[in-house]
mmCIF file of C-alpha atoms in Angstrom:
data_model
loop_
_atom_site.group_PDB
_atom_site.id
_atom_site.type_symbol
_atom_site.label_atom_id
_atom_site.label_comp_id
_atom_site.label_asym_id
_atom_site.label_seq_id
_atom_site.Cartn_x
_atom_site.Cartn_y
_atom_site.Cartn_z
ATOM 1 C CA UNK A 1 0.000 0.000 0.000
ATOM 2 C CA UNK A 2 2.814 2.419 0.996
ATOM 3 C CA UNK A 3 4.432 1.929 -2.939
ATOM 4 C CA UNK A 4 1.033 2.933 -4.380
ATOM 5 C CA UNK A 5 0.730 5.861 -1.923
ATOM 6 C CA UNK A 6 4.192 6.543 -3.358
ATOM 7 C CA UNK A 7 3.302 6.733 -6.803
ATOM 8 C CA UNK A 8 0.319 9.288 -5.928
ATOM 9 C CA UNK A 9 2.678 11.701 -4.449
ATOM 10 C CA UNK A 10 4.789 11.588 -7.104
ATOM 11 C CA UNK A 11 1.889 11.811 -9.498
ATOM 12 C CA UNK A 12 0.658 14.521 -7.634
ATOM 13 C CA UNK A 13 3.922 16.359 -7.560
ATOM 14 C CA UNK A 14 4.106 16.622 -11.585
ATOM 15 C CA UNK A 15 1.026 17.534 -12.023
ATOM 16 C CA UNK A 16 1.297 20.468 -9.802
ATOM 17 C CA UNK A 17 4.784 21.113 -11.693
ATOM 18 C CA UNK A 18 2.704 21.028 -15.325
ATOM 19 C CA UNK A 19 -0.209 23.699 -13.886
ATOM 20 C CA UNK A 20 3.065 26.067 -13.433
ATOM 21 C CA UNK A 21 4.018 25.896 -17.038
ATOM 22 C CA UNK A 22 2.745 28.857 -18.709
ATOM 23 C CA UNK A 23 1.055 26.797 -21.973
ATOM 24 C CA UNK A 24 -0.687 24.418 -19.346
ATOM 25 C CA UNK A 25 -4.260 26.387 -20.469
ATOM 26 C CA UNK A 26 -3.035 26.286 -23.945
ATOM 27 C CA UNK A 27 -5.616 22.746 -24.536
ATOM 28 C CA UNK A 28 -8.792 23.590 -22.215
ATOM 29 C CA UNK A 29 -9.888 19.756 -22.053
ATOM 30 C CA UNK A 30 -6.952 18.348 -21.407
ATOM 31 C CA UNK A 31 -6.538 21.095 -18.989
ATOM 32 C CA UNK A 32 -9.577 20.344 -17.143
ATOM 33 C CA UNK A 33 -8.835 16.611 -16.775
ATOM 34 C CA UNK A 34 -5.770 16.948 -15.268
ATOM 35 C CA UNK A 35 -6.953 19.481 -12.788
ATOM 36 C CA UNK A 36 -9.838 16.689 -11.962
ATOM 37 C CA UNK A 37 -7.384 14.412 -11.365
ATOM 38 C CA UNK A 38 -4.821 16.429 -9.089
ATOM 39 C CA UNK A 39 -8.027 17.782 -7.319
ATOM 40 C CA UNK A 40 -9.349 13.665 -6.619
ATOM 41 C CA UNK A 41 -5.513 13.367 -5.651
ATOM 42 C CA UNK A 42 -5.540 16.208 -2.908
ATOM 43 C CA UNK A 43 -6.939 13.899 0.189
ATOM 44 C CA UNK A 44 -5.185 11.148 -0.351
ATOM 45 C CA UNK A 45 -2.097 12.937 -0.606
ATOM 46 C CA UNK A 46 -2.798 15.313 2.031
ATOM 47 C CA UNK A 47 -3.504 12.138 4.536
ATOM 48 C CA UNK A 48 -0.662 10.199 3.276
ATOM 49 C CA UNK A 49 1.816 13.384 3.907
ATOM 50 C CA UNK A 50 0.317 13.616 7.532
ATOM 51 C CA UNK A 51 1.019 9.860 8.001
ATOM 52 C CA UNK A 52 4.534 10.558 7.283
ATOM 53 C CA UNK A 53 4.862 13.022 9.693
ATOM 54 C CA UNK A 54 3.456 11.283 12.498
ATOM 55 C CA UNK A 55 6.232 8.097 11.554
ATOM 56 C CA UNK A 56 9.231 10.963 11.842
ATOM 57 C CA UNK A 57 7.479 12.195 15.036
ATOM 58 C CA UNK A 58 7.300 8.861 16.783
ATOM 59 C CA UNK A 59 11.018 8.403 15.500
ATOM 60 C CA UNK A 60 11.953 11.879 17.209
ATOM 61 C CA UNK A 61 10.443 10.520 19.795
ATOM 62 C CA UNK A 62 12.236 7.173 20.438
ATOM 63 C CA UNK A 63 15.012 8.586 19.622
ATOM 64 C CA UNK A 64 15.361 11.072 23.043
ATOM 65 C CA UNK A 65 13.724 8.441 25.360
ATOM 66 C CA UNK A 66 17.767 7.553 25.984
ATOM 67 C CA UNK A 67 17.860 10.698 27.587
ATOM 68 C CA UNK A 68 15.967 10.391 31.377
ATOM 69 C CA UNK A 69 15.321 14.013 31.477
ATOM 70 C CA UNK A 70 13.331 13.836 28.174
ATOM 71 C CA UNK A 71 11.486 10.227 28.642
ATOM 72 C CA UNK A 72 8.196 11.068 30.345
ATOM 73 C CA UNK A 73 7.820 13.712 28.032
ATOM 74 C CA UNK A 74 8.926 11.353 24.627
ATOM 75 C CA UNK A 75 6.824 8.717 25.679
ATOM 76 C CA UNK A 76 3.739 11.036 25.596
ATOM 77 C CA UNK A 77 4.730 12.493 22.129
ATOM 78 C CA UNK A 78 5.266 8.687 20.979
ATOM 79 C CA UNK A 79 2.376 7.733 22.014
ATOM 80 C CA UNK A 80 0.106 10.450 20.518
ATOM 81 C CA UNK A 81 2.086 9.949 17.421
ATOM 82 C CA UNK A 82 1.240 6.684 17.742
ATOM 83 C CA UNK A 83 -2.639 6.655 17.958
ATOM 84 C CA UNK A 84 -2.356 9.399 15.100
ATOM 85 C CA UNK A 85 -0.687 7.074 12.855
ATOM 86 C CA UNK A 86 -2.784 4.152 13.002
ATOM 87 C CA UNK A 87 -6.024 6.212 12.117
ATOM 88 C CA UNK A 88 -4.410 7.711 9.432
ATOM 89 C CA UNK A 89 -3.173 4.459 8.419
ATOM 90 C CA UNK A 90 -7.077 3.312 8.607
ATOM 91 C CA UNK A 91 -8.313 6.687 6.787
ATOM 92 C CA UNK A 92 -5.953 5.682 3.949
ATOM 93 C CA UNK A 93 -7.072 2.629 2.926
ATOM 94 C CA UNK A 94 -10.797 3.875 2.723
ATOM 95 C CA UNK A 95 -8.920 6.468 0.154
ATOM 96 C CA UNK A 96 -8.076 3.789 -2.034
ATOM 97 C CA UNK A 97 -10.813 1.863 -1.961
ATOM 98 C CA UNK A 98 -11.699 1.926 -5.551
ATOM 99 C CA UNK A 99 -14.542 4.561 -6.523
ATOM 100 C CA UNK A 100 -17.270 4.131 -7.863
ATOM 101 C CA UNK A 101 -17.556 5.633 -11.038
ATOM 102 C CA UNK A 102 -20.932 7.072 -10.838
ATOM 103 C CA UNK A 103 -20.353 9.007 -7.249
ATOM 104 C CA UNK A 104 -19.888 12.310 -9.022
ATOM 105 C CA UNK A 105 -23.455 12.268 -11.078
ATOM 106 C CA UNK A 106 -26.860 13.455 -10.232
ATOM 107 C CA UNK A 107 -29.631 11.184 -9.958
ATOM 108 C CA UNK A 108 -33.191 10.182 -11.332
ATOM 109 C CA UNK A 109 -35.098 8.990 -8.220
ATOM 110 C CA UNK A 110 -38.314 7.191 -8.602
ATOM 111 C CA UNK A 111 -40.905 6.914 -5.738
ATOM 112 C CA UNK A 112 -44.259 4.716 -6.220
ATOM 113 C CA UNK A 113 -46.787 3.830 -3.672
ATOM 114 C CA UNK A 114 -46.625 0.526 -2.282
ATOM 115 C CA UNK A 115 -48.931 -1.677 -0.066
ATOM 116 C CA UNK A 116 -51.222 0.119 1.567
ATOM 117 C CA UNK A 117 -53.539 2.302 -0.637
ATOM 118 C CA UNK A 118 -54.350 6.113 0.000
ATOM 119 C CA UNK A 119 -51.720 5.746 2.587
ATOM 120 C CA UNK A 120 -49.053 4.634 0.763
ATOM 121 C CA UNK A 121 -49.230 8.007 -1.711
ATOM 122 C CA UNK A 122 -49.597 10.046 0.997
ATOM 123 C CA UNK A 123 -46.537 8.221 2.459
ATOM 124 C CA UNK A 124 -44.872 8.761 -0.906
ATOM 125 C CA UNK A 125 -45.482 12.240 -0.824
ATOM 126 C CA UNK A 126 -43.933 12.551 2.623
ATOM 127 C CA UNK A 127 -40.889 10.464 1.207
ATOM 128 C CA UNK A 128 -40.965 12.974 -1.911
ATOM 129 C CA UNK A 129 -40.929 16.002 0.512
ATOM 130 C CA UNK A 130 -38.484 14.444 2.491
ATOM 131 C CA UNK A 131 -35.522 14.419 -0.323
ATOM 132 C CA UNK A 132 -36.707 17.572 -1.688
ATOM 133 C CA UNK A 133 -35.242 19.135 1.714
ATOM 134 C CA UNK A 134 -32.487 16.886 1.739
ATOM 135 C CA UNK A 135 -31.195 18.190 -1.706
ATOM 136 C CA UNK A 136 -32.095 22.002 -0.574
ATOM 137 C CA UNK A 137 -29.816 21.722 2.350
ATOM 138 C CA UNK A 138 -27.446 20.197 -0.359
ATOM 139 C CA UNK A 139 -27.429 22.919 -2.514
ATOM 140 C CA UNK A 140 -28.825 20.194 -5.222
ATOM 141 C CA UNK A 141 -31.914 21.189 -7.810
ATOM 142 C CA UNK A 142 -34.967 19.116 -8.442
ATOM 143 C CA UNK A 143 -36.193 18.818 -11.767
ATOM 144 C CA UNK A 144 -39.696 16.778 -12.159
ATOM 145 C CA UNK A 145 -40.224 14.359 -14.336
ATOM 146 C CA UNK A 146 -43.710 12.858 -13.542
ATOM 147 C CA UNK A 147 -45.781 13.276 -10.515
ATOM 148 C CA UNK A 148 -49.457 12.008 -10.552
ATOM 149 C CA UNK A 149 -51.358 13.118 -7.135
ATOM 150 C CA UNK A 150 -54.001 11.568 -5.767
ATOM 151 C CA UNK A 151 -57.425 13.607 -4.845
ATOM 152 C CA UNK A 152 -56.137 13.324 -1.263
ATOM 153 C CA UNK A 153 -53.083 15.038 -1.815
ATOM 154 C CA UNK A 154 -50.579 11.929 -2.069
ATOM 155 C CA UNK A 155 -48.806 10.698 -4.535
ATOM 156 C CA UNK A 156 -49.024 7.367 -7.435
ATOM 157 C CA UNK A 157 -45.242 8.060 -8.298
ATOM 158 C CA UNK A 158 -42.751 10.584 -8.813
ATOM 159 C CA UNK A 159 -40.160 10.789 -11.097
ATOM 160 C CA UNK A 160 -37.287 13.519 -11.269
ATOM 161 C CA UNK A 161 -33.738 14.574 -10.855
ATOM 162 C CA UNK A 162 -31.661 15.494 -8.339
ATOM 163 C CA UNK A 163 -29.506 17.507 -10.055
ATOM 164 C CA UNK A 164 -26.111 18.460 -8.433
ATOM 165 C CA UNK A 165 -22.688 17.240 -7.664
ATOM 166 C CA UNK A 166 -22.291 13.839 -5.662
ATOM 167 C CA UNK A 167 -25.953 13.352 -5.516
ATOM 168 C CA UNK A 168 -25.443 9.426 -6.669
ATOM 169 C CA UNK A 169 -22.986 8.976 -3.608
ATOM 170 C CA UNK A 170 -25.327 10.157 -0.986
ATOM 171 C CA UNK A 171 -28.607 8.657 -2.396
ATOM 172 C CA UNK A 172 -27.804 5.247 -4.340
ATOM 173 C CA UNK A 173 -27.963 4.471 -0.233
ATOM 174 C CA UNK A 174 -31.964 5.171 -0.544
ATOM 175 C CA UNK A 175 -32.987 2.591 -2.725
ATOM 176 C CA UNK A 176 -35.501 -0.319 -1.403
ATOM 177 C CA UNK A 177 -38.695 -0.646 0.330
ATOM 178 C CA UNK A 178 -39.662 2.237 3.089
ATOM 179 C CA UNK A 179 -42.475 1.087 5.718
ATOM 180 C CA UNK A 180 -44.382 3.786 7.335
ATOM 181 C CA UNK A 181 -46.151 3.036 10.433
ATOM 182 C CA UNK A 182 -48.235 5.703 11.875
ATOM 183 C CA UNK A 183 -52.276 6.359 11.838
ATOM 184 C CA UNK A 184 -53.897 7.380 8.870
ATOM 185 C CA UNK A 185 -55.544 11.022 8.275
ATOM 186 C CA UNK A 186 -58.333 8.542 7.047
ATOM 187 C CA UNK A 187 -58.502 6.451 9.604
ATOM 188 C CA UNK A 188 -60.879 7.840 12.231
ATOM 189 C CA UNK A 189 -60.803 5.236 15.159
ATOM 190 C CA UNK A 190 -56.569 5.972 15.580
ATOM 191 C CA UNK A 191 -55.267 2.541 14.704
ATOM 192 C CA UNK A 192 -51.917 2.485 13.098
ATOM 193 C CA UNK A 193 -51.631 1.134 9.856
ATOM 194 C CA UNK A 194 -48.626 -0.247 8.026
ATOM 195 C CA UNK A 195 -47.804 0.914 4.618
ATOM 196 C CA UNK A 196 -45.193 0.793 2.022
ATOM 197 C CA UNK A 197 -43.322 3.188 -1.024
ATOM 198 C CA UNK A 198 -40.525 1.980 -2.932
ATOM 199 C CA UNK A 199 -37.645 4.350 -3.517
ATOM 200 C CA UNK A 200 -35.541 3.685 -7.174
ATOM 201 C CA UNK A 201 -32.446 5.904 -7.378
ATOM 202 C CA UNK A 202 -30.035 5.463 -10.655
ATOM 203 C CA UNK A 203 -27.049 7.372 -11.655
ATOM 204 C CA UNK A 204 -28.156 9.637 -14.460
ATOM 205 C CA UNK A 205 -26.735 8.698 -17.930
ATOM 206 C CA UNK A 206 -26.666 10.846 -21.190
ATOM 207 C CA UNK A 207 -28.308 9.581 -24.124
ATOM 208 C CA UNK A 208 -24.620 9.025 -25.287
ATOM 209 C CA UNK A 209 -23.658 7.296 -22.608
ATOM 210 C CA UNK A 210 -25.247 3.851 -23.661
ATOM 211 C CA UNK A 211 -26.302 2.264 -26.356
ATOM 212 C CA UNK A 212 -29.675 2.991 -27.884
ATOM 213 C CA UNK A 213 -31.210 1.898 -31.287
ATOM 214 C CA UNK A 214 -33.801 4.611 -32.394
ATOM 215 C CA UNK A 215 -35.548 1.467 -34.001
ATOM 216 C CA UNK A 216 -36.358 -0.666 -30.530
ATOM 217 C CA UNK A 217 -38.034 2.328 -28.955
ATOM 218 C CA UNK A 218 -41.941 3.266 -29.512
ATOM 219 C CA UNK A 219 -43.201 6.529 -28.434
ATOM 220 C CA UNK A 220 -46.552 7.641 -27.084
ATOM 221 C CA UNK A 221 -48.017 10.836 -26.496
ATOM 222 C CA UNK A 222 -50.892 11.379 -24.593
ATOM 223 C CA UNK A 223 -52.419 14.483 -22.004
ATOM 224 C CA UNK A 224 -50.889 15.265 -18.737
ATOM 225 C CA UNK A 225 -53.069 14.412 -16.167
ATOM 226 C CA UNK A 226 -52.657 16.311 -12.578
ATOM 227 C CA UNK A 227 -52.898 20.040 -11.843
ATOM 228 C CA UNK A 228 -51.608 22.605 -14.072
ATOM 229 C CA UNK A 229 -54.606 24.971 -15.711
ATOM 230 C CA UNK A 230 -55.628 24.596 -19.197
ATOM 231 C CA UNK A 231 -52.727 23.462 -21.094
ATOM 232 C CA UNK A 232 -52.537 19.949 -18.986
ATOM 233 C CA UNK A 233 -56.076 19.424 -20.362
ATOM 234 C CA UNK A 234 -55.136 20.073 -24.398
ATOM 235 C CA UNK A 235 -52.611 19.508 -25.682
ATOM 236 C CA UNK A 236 -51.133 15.870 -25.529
ATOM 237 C CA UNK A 237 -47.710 17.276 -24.441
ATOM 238 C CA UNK A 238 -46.864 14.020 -22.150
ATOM 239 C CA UNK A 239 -44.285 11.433 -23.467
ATOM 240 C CA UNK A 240 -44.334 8.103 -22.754
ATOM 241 C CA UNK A 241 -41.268 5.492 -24.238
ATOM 242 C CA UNK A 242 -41.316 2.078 -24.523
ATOM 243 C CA UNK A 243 -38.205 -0.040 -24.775
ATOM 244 C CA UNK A 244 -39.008 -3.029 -26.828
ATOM 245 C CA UNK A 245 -36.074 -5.585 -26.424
ATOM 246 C CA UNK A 246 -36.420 -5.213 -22.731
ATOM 247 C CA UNK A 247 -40.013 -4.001 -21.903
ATOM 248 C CA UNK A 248 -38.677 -0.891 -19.801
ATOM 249 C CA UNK A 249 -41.833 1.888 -19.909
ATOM 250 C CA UNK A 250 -40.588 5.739 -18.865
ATOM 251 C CA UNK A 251 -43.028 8.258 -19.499
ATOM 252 C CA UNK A 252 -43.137 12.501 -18.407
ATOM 253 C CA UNK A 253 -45.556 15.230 -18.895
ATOM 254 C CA UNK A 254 -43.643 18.110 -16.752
ATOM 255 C CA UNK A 255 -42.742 20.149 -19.752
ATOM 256 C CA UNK A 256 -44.810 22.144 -21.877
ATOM 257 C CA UNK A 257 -43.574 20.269 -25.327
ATOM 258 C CA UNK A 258 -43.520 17.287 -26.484
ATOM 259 C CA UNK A 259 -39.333 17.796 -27.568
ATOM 260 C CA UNK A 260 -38.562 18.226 -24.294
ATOM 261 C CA UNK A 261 -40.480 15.728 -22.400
ATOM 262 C CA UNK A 262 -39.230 12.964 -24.861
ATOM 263 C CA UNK A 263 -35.620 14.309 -24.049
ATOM 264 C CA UNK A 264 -36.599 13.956 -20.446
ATOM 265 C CA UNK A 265 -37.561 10.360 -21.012
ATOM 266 C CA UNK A 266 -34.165 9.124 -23.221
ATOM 267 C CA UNK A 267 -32.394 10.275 -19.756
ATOM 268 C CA UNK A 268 -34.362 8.495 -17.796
ATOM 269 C CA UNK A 269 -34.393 5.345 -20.272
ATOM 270 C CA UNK A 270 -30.857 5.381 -20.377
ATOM 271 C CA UNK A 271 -30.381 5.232 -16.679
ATOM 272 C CA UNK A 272 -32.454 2.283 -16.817
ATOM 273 C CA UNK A 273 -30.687 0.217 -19.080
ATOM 274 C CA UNK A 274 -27.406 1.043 -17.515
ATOM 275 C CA UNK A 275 -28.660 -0.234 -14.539
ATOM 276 C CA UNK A 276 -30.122 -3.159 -16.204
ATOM 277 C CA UNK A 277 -26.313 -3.675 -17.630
ATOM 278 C CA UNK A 278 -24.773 -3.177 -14.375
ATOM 279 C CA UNK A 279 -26.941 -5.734 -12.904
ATOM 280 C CA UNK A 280 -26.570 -7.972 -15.526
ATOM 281 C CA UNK A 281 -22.473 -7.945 -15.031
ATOM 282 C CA UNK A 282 -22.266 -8.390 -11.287
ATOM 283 C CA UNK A 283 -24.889 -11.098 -11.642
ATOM 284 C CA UNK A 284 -22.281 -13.361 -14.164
ATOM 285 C CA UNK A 285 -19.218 -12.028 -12.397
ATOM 286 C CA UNK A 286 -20.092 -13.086 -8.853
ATOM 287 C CA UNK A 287 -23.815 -15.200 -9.052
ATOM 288 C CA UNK A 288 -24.674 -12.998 -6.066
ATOM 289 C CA UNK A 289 -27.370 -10.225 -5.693
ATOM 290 C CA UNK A 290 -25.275 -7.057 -4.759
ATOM 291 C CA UNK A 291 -24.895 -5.997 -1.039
ATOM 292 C CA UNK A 292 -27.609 -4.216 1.042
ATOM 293 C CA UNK A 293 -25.425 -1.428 1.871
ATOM 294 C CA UNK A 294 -24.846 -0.327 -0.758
ATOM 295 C CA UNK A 295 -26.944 0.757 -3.686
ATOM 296 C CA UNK A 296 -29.818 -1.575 -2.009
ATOM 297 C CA UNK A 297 -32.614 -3.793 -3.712
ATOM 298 C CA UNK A 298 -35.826 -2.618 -4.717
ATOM 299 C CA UNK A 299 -37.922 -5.353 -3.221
ATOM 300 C CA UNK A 300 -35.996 -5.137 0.207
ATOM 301 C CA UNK A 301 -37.581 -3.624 3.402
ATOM 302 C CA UNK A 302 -34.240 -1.109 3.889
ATOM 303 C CA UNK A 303 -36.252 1.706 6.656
ATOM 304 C CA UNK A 304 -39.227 1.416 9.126
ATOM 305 C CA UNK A 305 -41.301 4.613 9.821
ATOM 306 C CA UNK A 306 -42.650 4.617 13.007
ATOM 307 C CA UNK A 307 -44.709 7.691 13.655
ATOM 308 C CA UNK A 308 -46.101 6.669 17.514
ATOM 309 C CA UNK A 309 -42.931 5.704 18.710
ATOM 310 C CA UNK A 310 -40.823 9.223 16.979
ATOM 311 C CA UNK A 311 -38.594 6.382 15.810
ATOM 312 C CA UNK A 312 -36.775 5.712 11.980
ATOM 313 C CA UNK A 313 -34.995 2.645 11.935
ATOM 314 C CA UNK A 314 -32.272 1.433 9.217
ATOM 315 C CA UNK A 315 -32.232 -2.192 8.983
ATOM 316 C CA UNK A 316 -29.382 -2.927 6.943
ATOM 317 C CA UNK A 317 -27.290 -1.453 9.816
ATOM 318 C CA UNK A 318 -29.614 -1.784 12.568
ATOM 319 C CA UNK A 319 -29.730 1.896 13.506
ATOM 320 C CA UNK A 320 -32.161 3.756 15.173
ATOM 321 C CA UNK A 321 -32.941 7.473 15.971
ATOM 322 C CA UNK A 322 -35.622 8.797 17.875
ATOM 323 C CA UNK A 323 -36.169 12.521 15.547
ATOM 324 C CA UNK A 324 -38.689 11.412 12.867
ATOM 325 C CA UNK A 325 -39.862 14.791 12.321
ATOM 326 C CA UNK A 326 -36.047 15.843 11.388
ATOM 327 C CA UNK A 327 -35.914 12.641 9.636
ATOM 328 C CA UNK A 328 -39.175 13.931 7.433
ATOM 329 C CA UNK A 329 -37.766 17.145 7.301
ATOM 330 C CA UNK A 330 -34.753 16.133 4.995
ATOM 331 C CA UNK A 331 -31.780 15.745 7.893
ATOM 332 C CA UNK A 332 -30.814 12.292 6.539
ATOM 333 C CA UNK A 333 -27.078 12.587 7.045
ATOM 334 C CA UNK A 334 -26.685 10.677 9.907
ATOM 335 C CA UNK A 335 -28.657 7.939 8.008
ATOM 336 C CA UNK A 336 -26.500 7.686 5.154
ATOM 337 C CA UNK A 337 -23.286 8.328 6.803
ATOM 338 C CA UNK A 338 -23.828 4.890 9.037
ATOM 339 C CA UNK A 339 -24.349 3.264 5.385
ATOM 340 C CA UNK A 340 -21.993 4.565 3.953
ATOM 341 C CA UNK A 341 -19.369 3.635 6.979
ATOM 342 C CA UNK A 342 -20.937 0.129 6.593
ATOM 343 C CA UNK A 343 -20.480 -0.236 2.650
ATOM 344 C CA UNK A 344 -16.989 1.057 3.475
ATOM 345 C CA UNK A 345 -16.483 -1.409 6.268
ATOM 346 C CA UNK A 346 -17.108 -4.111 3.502
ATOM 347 C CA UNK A 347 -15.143 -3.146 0.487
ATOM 348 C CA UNK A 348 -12.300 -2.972 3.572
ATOM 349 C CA UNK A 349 -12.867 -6.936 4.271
ATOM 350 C CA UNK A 350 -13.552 -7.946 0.612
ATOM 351 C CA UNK A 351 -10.277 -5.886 -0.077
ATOM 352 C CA UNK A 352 -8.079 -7.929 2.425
#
């Protein structure tokens, strides 16, 4: 590990020489890339330089324990060099871990109502809400894609983006089944009911991106249904795709044309299918379904709501917090940092 922290330093080093060279500029592109890579560089160097300086220090140190005047004193410094070092050590190899590739991208997120009727939209609006003020505090925008309410004010599904740097390695965490448990607005003799949403989160791909023959995709246009005045009602602006060779269906009516909802949907179609490849790889590569912390599986239970109880527990790390109404109000961090610890923990052992 040391020889490949090594080699970063020194890779490090010329590329901060070449940014010094007055024709660096001189190609924009190739410009940018190498900035991108001294910049996903920096930590790991920066950690790896510390390291070193807590090995001289605990050198220093055993060095002038010989002297009796010094040792009390050294074998404090050694040992604070000590402790220093070995979580350095540990921060390091979570720097190497290989990346995932997709971190760095936004993300199309799709909620649907699960078991559990009326309650389950209005559960899935709550969910909705929920990473809408996650991706606020974020500094992240939301575009919609599709978003049919129910009379009551909850929600079928929603599709849209979460547009911003990073989103996909905060939220890929999110994916699975989410059980609410709390009483209905419905329900008027106060018995808690049970109900479900699912929560889909891929990285978003351009069109580009994957491979897409014009000829295996039919297109449908039809009216937007939902609030939104006259024009909803008119003009069949809404887009709906349909992948043949693998029966994927995306559809969205949140623009006003036709153009730009059917750009919409080749986004969201070739998220899909990149997922559908991904899945496909792991599948033949390892014959196992890929890890609960981690990007998660749809038909999983991942999160219990309990509403009575002010309680949100994660199952796949078997954490609980008593603040549900911070929970619902988008202050998820805590949530996804455990996962993300967990999925870290993981790679670690797998690594070894």
């Amino acid at each position: 590990m040391l020889d490949k922290l090594r080699a970063v330093e020194n890779r490090y080093e010329e590329l901060c020489f070449k940014m010094e060279q007055p024709d660096f500029y001189n190609d924009p592109k190739k410009a940018a890339a190498l900035l991108r890579e001294k910049n996903d560089m920096e930590p790991v160097v920066e950690t790896y330089r510390a390291y070193n300086r807590a090995c001289q220090d605990m050198a220093d140190a055993q060095e002038l324990m010989s002297d009796p005047d010094m040792k009390e004193f050294c074998q404090e410094s050694f040992q604070e060099a000590k402790e220093a070092k070995e979580k350095l050590f540990k921060e390091l190899q979570i720097l190497l871990l290989p990346k995932d590739p997709n971190d760095e991208k936004s993300v199309i997120v799709e909620i649907r109502g699960g078991v559990g009727g009326e309650e389950s939209a209005l559960f899935a609006h709550s969910l909705f809400r929920m990473y809408s003020m996650y991706a606020a505090k974020m500094g992240w925008r939301i575009e919609l894609l599709n978003y049919n309410e129910t009379e009551l004010g909850g929600v079928k599904e929603a599709d849209f983006i979460v547009d911003g740097r990073g989103a996909y390695s905060r939220l890929k965490y999110e994916s699975g089944v989410h059980r609410v448990q709390r009483v209905p607005e419905t329900e008027s003799g106060g018995r808690v009911h049970t109900s479900t949403a699912t929560v889909a989160v891929l990285p978003e791909m351009e069109e580009a991106s994957v491979q897409i023959n014009p000829a295996d995709i039919e297109m449908q246009v039809y009216r937007a249904s939902g609030a939104g005045g006259q024009h909803v009602n008119k003009t069949s602006s809404a887009v709906r795709l349909i992948h043949k060779p693998s029966g994927i269906v995306v559809a969205c009516q949140e623009e006003r044309s036709q153009v730009q909802n059917r750009e919409k949907c080749m986004r969201m179609l070739a998220s899909k299918l990149y997922e559908m490849e991904q899945e496909r790889i792991e599948s033949e590569h390892t014959g196992l379904r890929r890890s609960q912390v981690g990007t998660g599986m749809r038909n999983e239970r991942i999160r219990t709501y309990n509403f009575p109880q002010g309680r949100v527990t994660d199952h796949r790390v078997n954490l609980t917090l008593y603040k549900i109404d911070a929970v619902m109000d988008g202050a998820i961090d805590e949530i996804i940092d455990a996962l993300a610890t967990a999925d870290q923990a993981e790679k670690l052992k797998n690594a070894q």
